[in-house]
PDB file of C-alpha atoms in Angstrom:
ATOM      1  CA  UNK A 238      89.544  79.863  57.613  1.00 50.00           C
ATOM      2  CA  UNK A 239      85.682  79.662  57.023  1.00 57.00           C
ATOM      3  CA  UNK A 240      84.816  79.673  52.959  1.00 58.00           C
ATOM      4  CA  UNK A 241      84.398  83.919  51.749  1.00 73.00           C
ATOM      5  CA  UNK A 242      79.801  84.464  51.388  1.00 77.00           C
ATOM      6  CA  UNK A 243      80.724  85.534  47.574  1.00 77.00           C
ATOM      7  CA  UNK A 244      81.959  81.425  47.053  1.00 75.00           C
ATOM      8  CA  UNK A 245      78.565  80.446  47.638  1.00 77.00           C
ATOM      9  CA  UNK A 246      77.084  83.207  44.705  1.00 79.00           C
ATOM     10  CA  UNK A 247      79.557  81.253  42.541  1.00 79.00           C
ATOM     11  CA  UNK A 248      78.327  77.971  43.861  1.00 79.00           C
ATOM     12  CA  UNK A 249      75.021  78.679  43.114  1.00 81.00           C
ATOM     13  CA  UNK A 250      75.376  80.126  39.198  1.00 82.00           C
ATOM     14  CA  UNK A 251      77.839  77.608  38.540  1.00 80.00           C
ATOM     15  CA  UNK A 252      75.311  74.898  39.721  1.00 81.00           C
ATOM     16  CA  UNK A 253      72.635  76.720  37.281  1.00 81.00           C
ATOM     17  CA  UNK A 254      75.500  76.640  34.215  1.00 82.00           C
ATOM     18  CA  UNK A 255      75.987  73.232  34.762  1.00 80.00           C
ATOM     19  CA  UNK A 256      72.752  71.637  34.560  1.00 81.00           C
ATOM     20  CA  UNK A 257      71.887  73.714  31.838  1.00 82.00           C
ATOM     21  CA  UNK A 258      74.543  72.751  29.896  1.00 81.00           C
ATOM     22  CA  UNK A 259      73.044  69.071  30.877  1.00 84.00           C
ATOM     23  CA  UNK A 260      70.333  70.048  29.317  1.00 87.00           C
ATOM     24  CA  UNK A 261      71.247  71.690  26.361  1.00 88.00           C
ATOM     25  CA  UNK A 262      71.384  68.506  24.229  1.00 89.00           C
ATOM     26  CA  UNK A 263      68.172  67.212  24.967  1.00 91.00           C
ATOM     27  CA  UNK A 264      66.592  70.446  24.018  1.00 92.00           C
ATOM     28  CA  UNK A 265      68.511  70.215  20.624  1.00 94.00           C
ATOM     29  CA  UNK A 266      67.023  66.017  20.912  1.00 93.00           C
ATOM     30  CA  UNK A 267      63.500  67.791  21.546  1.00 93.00           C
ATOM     31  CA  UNK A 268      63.940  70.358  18.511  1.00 94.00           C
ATOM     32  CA  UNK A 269      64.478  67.959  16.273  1.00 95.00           C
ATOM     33  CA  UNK A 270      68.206  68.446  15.972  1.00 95.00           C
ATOM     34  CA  UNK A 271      71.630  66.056  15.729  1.00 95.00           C
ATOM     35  CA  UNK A 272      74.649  65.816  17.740  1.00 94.00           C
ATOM     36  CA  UNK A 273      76.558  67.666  15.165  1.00 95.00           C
ATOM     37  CA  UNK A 274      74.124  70.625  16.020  1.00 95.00           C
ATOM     38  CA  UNK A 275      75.151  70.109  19.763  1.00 94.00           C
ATOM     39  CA  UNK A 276      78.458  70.471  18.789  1.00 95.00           C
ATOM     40  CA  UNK A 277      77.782  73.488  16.742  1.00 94.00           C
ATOM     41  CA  UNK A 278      76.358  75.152  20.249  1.00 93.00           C
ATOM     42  CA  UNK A 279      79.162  74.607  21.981  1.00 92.00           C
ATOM     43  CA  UNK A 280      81.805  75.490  19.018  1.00 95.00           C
ATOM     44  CA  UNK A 281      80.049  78.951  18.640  1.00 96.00           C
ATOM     45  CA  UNK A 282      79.730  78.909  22.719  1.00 93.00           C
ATOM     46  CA  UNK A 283      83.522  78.648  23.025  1.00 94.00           C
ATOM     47  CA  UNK A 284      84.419  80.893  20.408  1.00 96.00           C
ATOM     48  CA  UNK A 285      82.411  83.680  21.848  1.00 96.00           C
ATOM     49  CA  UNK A 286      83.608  82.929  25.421  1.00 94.00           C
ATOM     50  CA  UNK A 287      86.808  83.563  24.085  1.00 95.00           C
ATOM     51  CA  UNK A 288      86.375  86.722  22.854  1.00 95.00           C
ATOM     52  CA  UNK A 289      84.411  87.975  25.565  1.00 96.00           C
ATOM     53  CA  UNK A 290      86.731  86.969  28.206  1.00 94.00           C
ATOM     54  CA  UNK A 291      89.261  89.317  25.933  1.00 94.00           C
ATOM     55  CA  UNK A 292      86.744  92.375  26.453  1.00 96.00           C
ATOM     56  CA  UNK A 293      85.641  91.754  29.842  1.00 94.00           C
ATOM     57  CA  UNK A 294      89.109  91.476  30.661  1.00 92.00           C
ATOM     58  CA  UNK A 295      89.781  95.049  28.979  1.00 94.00           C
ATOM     59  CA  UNK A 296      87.049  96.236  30.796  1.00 95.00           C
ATOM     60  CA  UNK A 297      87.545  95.127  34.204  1.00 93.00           C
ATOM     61  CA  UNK A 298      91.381  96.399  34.151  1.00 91.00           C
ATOM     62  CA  UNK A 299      90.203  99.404  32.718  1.00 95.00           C
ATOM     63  CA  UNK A 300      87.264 100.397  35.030  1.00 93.00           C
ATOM     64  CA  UNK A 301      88.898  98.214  38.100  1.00 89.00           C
ATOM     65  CA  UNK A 302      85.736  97.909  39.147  1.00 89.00           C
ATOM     66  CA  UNK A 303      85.341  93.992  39.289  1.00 88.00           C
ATOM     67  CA  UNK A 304      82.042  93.312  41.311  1.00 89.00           C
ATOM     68  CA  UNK A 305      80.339  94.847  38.447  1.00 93.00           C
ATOM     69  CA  UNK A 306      80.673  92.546  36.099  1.00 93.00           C
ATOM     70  CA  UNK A 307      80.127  89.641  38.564  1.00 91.00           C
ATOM     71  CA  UNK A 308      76.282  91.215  38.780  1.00 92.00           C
ATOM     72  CA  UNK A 309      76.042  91.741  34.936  1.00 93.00           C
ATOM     73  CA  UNK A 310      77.020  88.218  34.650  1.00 93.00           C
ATOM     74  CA  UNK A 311      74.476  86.579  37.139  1.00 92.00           C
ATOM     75  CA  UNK A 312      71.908  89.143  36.067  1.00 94.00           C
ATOM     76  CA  UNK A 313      72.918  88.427  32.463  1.00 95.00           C
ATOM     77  CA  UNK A 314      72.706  84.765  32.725  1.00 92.00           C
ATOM     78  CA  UNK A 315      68.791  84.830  34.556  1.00 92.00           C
ATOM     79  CA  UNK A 316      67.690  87.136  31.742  1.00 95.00           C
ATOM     80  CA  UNK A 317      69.192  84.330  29.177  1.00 94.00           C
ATOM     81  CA  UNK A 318      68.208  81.520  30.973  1.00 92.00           C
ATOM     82  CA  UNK A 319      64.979  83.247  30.652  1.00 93.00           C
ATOM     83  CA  UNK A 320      64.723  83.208  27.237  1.00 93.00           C
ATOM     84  CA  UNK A 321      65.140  79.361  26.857  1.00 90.00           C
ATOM     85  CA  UNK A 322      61.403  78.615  26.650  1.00 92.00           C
ATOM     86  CA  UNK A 323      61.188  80.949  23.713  1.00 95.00           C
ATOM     87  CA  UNK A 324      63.639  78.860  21.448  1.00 95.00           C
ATOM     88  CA  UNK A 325      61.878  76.839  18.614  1.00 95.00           C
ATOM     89  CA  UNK A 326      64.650  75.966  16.455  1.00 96.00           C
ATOM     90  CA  UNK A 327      68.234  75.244  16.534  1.00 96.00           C
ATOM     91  CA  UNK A 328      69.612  78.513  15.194  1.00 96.00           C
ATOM     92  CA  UNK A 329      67.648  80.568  18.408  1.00 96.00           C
ATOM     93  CA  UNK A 330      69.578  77.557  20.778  1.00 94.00           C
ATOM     94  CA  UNK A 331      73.045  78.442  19.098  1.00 95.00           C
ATOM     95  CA  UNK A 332      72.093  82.504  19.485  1.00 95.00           C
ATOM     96  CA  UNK A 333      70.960  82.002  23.551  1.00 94.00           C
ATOM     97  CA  UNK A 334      73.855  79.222  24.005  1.00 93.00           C
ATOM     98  CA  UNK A 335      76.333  82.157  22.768  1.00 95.00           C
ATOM     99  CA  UNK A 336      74.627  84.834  24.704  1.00 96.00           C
ATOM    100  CA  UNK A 337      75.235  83.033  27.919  1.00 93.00           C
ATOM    101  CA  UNK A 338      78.415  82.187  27.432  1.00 93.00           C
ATOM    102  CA  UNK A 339      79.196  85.870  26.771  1.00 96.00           C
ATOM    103  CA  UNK A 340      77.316  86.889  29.802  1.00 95.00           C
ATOM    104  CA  UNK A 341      79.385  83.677  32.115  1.00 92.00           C
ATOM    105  CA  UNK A 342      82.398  85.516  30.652  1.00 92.00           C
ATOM    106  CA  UNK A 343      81.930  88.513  32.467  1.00 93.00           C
ATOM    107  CA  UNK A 344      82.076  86.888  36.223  1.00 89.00           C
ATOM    108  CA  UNK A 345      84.802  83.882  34.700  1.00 85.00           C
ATOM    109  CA  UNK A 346      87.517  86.811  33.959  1.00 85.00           C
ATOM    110  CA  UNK A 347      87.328  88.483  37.381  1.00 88.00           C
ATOM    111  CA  UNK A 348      86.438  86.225  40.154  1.00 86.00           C
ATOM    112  CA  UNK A 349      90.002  85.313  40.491  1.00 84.00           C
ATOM    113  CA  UNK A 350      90.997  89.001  40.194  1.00 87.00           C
ATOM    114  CA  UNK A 351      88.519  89.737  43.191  1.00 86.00           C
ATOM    115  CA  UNK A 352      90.183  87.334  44.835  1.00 85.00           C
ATOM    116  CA  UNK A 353      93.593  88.283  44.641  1.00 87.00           C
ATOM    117  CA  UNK A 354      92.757  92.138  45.561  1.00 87.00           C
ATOM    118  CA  UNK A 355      90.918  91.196  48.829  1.00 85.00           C
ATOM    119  CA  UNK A 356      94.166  88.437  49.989  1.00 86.00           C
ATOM    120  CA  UNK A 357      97.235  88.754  50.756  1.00 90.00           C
ATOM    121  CA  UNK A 358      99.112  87.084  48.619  1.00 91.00           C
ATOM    122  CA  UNK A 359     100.831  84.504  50.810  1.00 92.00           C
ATOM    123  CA  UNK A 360      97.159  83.420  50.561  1.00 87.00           C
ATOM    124  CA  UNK A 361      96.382  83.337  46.841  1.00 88.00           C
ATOM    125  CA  UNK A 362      97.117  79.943  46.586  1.00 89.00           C
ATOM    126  CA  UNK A 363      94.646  78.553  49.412  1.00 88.00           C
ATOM    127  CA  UNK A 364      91.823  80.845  48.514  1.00 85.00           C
ATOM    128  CA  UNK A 365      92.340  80.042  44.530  1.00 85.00           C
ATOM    129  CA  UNK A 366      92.062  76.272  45.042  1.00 85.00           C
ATOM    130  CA  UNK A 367      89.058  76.849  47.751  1.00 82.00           C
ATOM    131  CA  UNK A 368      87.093  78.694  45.540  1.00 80.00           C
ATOM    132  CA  UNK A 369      87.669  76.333  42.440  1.00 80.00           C
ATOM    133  CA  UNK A 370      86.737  73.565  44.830  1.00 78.00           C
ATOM    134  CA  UNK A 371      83.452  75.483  45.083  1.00 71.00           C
ATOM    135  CA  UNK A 372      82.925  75.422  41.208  1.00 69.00           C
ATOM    136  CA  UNK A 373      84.206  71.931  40.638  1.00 68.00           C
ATOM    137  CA  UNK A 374      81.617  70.368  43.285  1.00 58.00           C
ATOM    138  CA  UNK A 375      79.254  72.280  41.383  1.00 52.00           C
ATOM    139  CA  UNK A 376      79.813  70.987  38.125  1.00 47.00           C
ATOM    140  CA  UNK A 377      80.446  67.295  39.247  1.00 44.00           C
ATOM    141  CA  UNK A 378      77.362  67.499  40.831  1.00 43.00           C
ATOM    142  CA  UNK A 379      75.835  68.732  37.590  1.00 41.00           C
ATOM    143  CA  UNK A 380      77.413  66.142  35.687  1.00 40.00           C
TER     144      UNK A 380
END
């Protein structure tokens, strides 16, 4: 079974989270800030993915309409990633470093869900692991 096209849209946002979040530390380096500020990103970063994967979540069972929120998310994330030449200080890094993970959130909580509706389900398992292996070579490539 040839890999689904929508892997690939994963593939290629994943790749752009990834090396951003390579980056993220030497921009706080190049602003003048510590590693405890790096750790403040992420902290407020993971605390707002949480919640957002909550609402999206809400959403996306509510409206059942999942490719939605796949587009906000990758439209989301190229109007954030957009705004990371505008940061001077740390406090605008934590803001943009929360905003994408808010945005990430959106396509996180339903690509399996997409998934699962479009296979039959003697399939999940296959197409689950196939399109992680997607993300993961993205991110160790990243890393």
């Amino acid at each position: 079974m040839r890999t689904r096209k929508w892997y690939w849209a994963f593939l290629v946002a994943n790749a752009a989270s990834g090396a951003t979040s390579l980056l993220l530390p030497l921009y706080v380096h190049f602003l003048g800030g510590s590693a405890r500020d790096v750790g403040a990103i992420a902290s407020v970063a993971s605390l707002i993915g949480v919640g957002a994967s909550l609402l999206w979540g809400r959403l996306s069972d509510k409206t059942r309409r999942r490719r939605v929120f796949v587009l906000v998310s990758f439209a989301g994330l190229a109007l954030v990633y957009g705004l990371f030449p505008l940061v001077r200080v740390i406090p605008q890094l934590v803001l943009v470093g929360a905003a994408a993970s808010f945005v990430w959130m959106a396509s996180a909580t339903v690509s399996v869900l997409i998934l699962m509706e479009s296979t039959p389900e003697a399939d999940w398992e296959r197409e689950i692991g196939r399109l992680n292996a997607c993300l993961l070579y993205t991110s160790d490539a990243a890393d």
